[in-house]
Every structure is written in C-alpha cells, then in structure tokens.
Amino acid sequence: MASLIFIFGLLDYIISVFRQHNDRSGVSFSGRRSTEEFESLPYICKLLNAYFWVWYGIVKPNSVLVASVNGFGAVLEIIYVLIFLVFAPPRIKAKTAILAGVLDVVFPGAAVLVTELFFDRDVQIKVSGFLSLCFSMVAYGSPLSAMKTVVVTKSVEYMPFLLSFILFINGAVWTVYAFLTKDAFIGIPNGSGFILGTAQLILYAMYWKPKSSKKISGDLEDGWQHQTLISSN
C-alpha cells in the first residue's frame, strides 16, 4: 500500500506541475505589457485555494506532497496577481489590490491564526480541509461555464483539448491517491474534476470540427488565453 501511495503521489505531483505550468496567460500578459480584457479575480481565487491546500498539507501528517504541489501553484498565481498590479489599467489595478489584500492576505491569515491559537491539530486539519474542498468546488464553475459555451455555440474553440485532457487525468490520479490515503477532502473535489474532465472530452468529441491551417495558430493562442477565465483548479 505504501508503495502504491508513493507511485500515485509522484504521478500527482508531475501532472499537477504540468497542469499549472501550462496556464501560460501570465507570460502572455507580461509580453504584451497589458492585461487586456482579463479579470484578476480568477487568479486571486486560485491563489486563495492554493493557500488553503498548502495549509492542509502542512497540518495533516504525511501530506507534504499536497503542500509542495500547491505551493508551486501558489507561486505561479502570485506572479499572475503581481502582473495585474503592474500592467493593468488603474481601475483594475486598484480593484486587484483590494481583492488580493482581503482574500489572499487578511482572510487566510485570520483563518490560520484563529485555528492555531484556539483549536487543536484535529480541528485545524478539518477546517483547512473543508475550506480547501469548498474553494476547489467553487473553481469548477469555470469548466461548467466552458461546457455551456461549447453546447450553445456547438464549437470547442474556447475549450482546448489539452487542458480538458489534463483536467481528466489530474482528477483521475488524485482521486486514486485520495482513495488510497482515505482522504475525502482530496477525493471529493478531484473526483468532481475527473467527472467534469470526462464530460469535457465527450463534448470535445461531439463538437470538434477540423480547422483550416491558416486559423490553427491564432485559435490555439486565443484558446489558451480564454482558458484562464474558464478553466479549473
């Protein structure tokens, strides 16, 4: 059992890092020196979610993998938020600063401080796990929005196959890991991600249409950019 946990944990780490690495919007922002029409809230929420998973991985025994994977994700999201603070128009920049201060500094800081001061380790594990689960489930509103767009437009233009496939694989492997470690906090959101990833692949098969070679490069770039607004955890 221990060897299986190690193997799936290693797979989880590799796949999660690959998924986070392929969210390339921040590179696009910095290269163009503009955040264009994008909103900062998705990045702020993803950073908050990563914070709580890091906290959960720290307080729960034998969960260094969870902390390290989400620690890497948190670093990426911090970079994206900082890009908004540097390149966004003044109104969005001010909005980003306020939201990031409240959601990514005050709220998680208060949650950690209160539980550390007044509750034992078991309560800390439950609170951090519950908050991580909740914010992960909220994040799945984006894949659902993407799926709705596909059904309405009958096109997968803004639901790139690679990210749908990664959502499917990432959810599947983490669900197996959660089953092996008997961790419902990890299993519920990742099981949901596996189901959504499967649904996205089915929709992709239903609505995929060949495109001319002239449109492929431009469509891929647009798809990666829009995915940041309609993607998952």
PDB file of C-alpha atoms in Angstrom, residues 11 34 44 61 78 100 111 119 127 132 188 230:
ATOM      1  CA  LEU A  11       2.235  10.930 -10.622  1.00  0.00           C
ATOM      2  CA  SER A  34      -1.250  44.632 -20.935  1.00  0.00           C
ATOM      3  CA  ILE A  44      -6.909  35.777  -6.769  1.00  0.00           C
ATOM      4  CA  PRO A  61       0.551  14.284   8.771  1.00  0.00           C
ATOM      5  CA  ILE A  78       1.280  35.238  -7.020  1.00  0.00           C
ATOM      6  CA  ALA A 100      -5.874  40.431  -3.116  1.00  0.00           C
ATOM      7  CA  ALA A 111      -8.248  31.625   9.473  1.00  0.00           C
ATOM      8  CA  PHE A 119      -8.057  24.847  18.385  1.00  0.00           C
ATOM      9  CA  VAL A 127     -11.048  23.411   8.931  1.00  0.00           C
ATOM     10  CA  SER A 132      -9.826  23.727   0.554  1.00  0.00           C
ATOM     11  CA  ILE A 188     -14.436  14.910  -3.452  1.00  0.00           C
ATOM     12  CA  ILE A 230     -12.981  29.303 -17.808  1.00  0.00           C
TER      13      ILE A 230
END
